[in-house]
XYZ file of C-alpha atoms in Angstrom:
298
model
C 0.000 0.000 0.000
C 1.228 3.496 -0.803
C 2.291 5.457 2.266
C 0.621 8.722 3.216
C 3.798 10.518 2.208
C 3.850 8.810 -1.183
C 0.200 9.669 -1.738
C 0.898 13.292 -0.822
C 3.678 13.589 -3.419
C 1.390 12.196 -6.117
C -1.427 14.560 -5.137
C 0.907 17.560 -5.100
C 2.234 16.746 -8.571
C -1.349 16.443 -9.787
C -2.360 19.751 -8.188
C 0.580 21.598 -9.735
C -0.488 20.426 -13.185
C -4.194 21.073 -12.690
C -4.343 24.436 -10.916
C -2.195 27.482 -11.720
C -3.015 28.879 -8.304
C -1.080 26.072 -6.598
C 2.581 26.430 -5.652
C 4.706 23.938 -3.716
C 7.460 25.170 -1.408
C 9.978 22.764 0.095
C 13.269 22.980 1.960
C 15.234 20.110 0.395
C 12.979 17.411 1.852
C 10.927 15.895 -0.974
C 13.124 17.269 -3.755
C 13.847 13.782 -5.022
C 10.197 12.708 -4.842
C 8.436 15.575 -6.598
C 8.805 16.148 -10.355
C 10.439 19.333 -11.565
C 7.869 22.044 -12.109
C 8.065 25.842 -12.555
C 5.842 26.350 -9.494
C 7.843 24.002 -7.270
C 10.364 26.021 -5.254
C 13.135 24.402 -3.227
C 14.693 26.987 -0.902
C 17.291 24.591 0.465
C 17.626 24.038 4.204
C 16.044 27.413 5.027
C 12.786 26.550 6.747
C 12.055 30.106 7.888
C 12.345 31.257 4.275
C 10.083 28.384 3.226
C 7.232 29.731 5.374
C 7.957 33.358 4.525
C 7.846 32.593 0.805
C 4.592 30.670 1.245
C 3.069 33.644 3.047
C 4.143 35.985 0.244
C 2.567 33.699 -2.329
C -0.640 33.602 -0.298
C -0.700 37.399 -0.147
C -0.675 37.317 -3.947
C -3.684 35.011 -4.052
C -1.795 31.753 -4.555
C -2.374 28.477 -2.717
C 0.981 27.357 -1.298
C 1.658 23.783 -0.229
C 4.545 23.547 2.236
C 6.290 20.295 3.093
C 9.059 18.950 5.303
C 9.634 16.835 8.389
C 7.358 17.880 11.239
C 10.089 19.594 13.317
C 11.257 21.510 10.241
C 7.824 22.613 9.063
C 6.387 23.511 12.490
C 9.026 24.045 15.152
C 11.990 25.604 13.352
C 9.973 28.294 11.494
C 7.539 28.861 14.365
C 7.847 32.666 14.355
C 7.140 32.833 10.623
C 4.073 30.608 11.054
C 2.818 32.848 13.843
C 3.473 36.161 12.090
C 3.854 35.700 8.333
C 0.853 33.402 8.052
C -1.171 33.942 11.224
C -0.809 37.651 11.909
C -1.189 38.471 8.213
C -4.257 36.202 8.167
C -3.226 34.313 5.036
C -3.418 30.613 4.411
C -1.237 27.695 3.399
C -1.343 23.928 3.524
C 1.448 22.588 5.704
C 2.036 18.862 5.231
C 4.541 17.129 7.472
C 6.083 13.708 7.522
C 7.979 11.909 10.266
C 5.189 12.307 12.838
C 6.368 11.663 16.398
C 8.944 8.923 15.876
C 8.752 7.579 12.304
C 12.344 8.716 11.805
C 13.412 7.373 15.194
C 16.836 6.280 13.968
C 17.613 9.878 12.973
C 17.309 10.995 16.583
C 15.489 13.783 18.358
C 16.132 16.307 15.575
C 13.653 14.458 13.362
C 10.983 13.824 16.009
C 8.138 16.240 16.736
C 5.583 14.920 19.220
C 4.952 18.567 20.173
C 3.799 19.752 16.740
C 0.021 19.560 17.133
C 0.067 21.072 20.626
C 2.204 23.936 19.348
C 0.068 24.752 16.314
C -3.111 24.425 18.373
C -2.066 27.514 20.348
C -2.642 29.634 17.238
C -6.134 30.619 16.086
C -7.571 29.737 12.740
C -5.788 26.452 12.037
C -7.479 23.291 10.836
C -5.379 20.353 12.026
C -5.770 16.989 10.322
C -4.268 13.731 11.620
C -5.164 11.071 9.046
C -4.708 7.411 9.842
C -4.728 6.075 6.292
C -3.554 7.304 2.853
C -7.179 7.594 1.682
C -7.896 9.915 4.619
C -4.796 11.944 3.746
C -6.154 12.377 0.229
C -9.562 13.407 1.541
C -8.029 16.037 3.838
C -5.719 17.335 1.096
C -8.450 17.659 -1.526
C -10.690 19.432 0.978
C -7.946 21.928 1.834
C -6.761 22.688 -1.700
C -9.573 24.951 -3.020
C -9.733 27.172 0.048
C -7.614 29.922 1.565
C -7.395 28.696 5.159
C -4.479 27.587 7.278
C -4.356 23.781 7.316
C -1.847 21.410 8.883
C -1.882 17.782 7.715
C 0.254 15.391 9.743
C 1.283 12.263 7.861
C 2.775 9.141 9.393
C 4.178 5.782 8.387
C 1.782 4.291 10.937
C -1.388 3.308 9.119
C -4.720 1.834 10.161
C -5.950 -1.263 8.378
C -8.662 0.597 6.456
C -9.937 4.164 6.060
C -12.930 5.345 8.072
C -15.707 7.187 6.289
C -17.251 10.274 7.822
C -16.176 13.606 9.255
C -15.917 14.688 12.848
C -16.048 12.145 15.647
C -17.105 8.802 14.156
C -18.472 6.372 16.760
C -17.489 2.836 15.798
C -18.776 1.098 18.911
C -21.067 2.314 21.694
C -20.028 1.911 25.318
C -18.390 3.576 28.302
C -15.754 4.753 28.704
C -15.555 6.087 25.173
C -12.071 5.508 23.787
C -11.270 8.214 21.217
C -8.543 7.048 18.852
C -6.833 9.848 16.933
C -5.464 9.070 13.478
C -3.106 6.085 13.313
C -3.808 5.020 16.919
C -7.040 3.342 15.788
C -5.400 0.029 14.835
C -3.800 -0.553 18.270
C -6.925 0.745 20.041
C -9.138 -1.766 18.235
C -6.698 -4.557 19.081
C -6.463 -3.472 22.717
C -10.250 -3.233 23.180
C -11.351 -6.243 21.118
C -12.814 -8.074 24.128
C -13.509 -5.099 26.404
C -16.918 -3.573 27.038
C -15.934 -0.041 26.003
C -16.933 2.360 23.285
C -14.587 3.312 20.461
C -14.679 6.474 18.386
C -12.355 7.782 15.680
C -11.128 11.321 15.099
C -8.869 12.778 12.412
C -9.767 16.488 12.481
C -8.531 17.533 15.914
C -8.950 21.286 15.370
C -11.561 22.590 15.363
C -12.574 20.034 17.976
C -16.064 18.464 17.679
C -17.397 19.460 21.100
C -21.041 18.621 20.343
C -20.157 15.012 19.563
C -19.451 14.391 23.251
C -22.932 15.335 24.464
C -23.988 12.735 27.018
C -20.491 11.254 27.405
C -18.967 11.357 30.894
C -16.006 8.958 30.631
C -13.380 9.492 27.934
C -10.081 7.813 27.172
C -8.199 9.967 24.665
C -5.454 8.213 22.667
C -3.259 10.606 20.678
C -0.124 9.800 18.636
C 1.741 12.849 19.965
C 2.045 14.626 23.334
C -0.346 13.181 25.893
C -3.088 15.633 26.775
C -2.820 17.709 23.579
C -6.627 17.691 23.260
C -7.465 17.084 26.914
C -8.522 20.698 27.413
C -10.815 20.418 24.393
C -12.491 17.345 25.880
C -12.857 19.202 29.175
C -14.534 22.103 27.383
C -17.054 19.622 26.030
C -17.818 17.643 29.195
C -16.274 19.627 32.047
C -19.584 21.171 33.143
C -20.686 17.796 34.553
C -18.973 15.068 36.617
C -16.614 13.187 34.338
C -13.478 11.107 34.093
C -10.747 11.648 31.518
C -7.659 9.597 30.771
C -5.199 11.071 28.270
C -2.790 8.676 26.589
C 0.031 9.750 24.322
C 3.711 10.540 24.544
C 4.473 11.462 28.144
C 8.218 11.981 27.791
C 9.593 12.670 24.312
C 13.197 12.653 25.492
C 14.137 9.052 24.762
C 17.894 9.086 24.351
C 18.220 5.520 23.112
C 16.910 5.310 19.580
C 15.239 2.172 18.301
C 12.702 1.289 15.659
C 9.376 3.132 15.435
C 7.713 0.002 16.864
C 10.057 0.085 19.854
C 9.335 3.773 20.415
C 5.599 3.123 20.218
C 5.887 0.405 22.849
C 8.140 2.554 25.056
C 5.485 5.287 25.036
C 2.713 2.792 25.831
C 0.957 3.418 22.516
C 1.059 -0.136 21.209
C -1.929 -2.428 21.811
C -0.402 -3.926 24.965
C 0.341 -0.523 26.485
C -3.103 0.866 25.684
C -4.688 -2.260 27.168
C -2.741 -1.861 30.439
C -3.783 1.766 30.768
C -7.436 0.956 30.073
C -7.494 -1.837 32.641
C -6.003 0.439 35.311
C -8.506 3.144 34.426
C -11.440 0.750 34.759
C -10.147 -0.697 38.023
C -10.029 2.633 39.821
C -12.571 2.920 42.595
C -14.514 6.112 42.175
C -15.280 8.249 45.185
C -17.712 11.200 44.897
C -14.924 13.737 45.297
C -12.868 12.003 42.575
C -15.376 12.479 39.775
C -13.148 14.996 38.084
C -10.708 14.701 35.191
C -8.073 12.168 36.167
C -4.478 12.206 34.977
C -2.670 9.511 33.035
C -2.945 5.938 34.254
């Protein structure tokens, strides 16, 4: 199966041919994957310039697509994202690869579990976390005609099949409701196969679908980046009534021994076995009336 990254390159090449409004701006990453085109600009390893150029194109009515590893497209040019795009109120499509630990062997420089939390501090961003190449294509095609600021986070981790529907898609009723974000769905389904819990799926994490949690009072949030990135959003939705919340994700990104992505996933407790352990501890907790508040990680 084609990876999300591979699908993105094909879609970008198609968009460059089909729409004169579209420009692609890269900083070396992807240069060998995208075909030469007059509206494909490689600025070299100058990520701040990459965002600044994209903002200038947007000011001229163009639709820039920006691509690099997550730390290079979000963290390194953070000030340009905040000011050149955000403060000027112009749009671009930022598409990252590498996710939290796909490039684990390259070390911390190529890991960005903080990316979604960081971008979520800025207003006006739509943040997409697809879990399958088909979902990546859906998010990309939806973003292309507009003028908004969109971040699409691709990963080598892939669910077994795409999920149809927008917003929070409930796959199984029950309580607590386990919300799997993007590529965490596959391990969540494995971890909960014989448990009496609900499972829901979410790829668009900003804006957050608050209304979808009406009537829900126990949530287990499983995110493929920093634990608790969307915990405040869940609390906005259900915090006015007694509730319990468990946020699973990357607790400590500073692993200084680099292994495979699978080993990193297990170390962070985001494989099926780790998710299962956390769920069992969460369900075993004895509730007292004064404890019916949002609980921390298991």
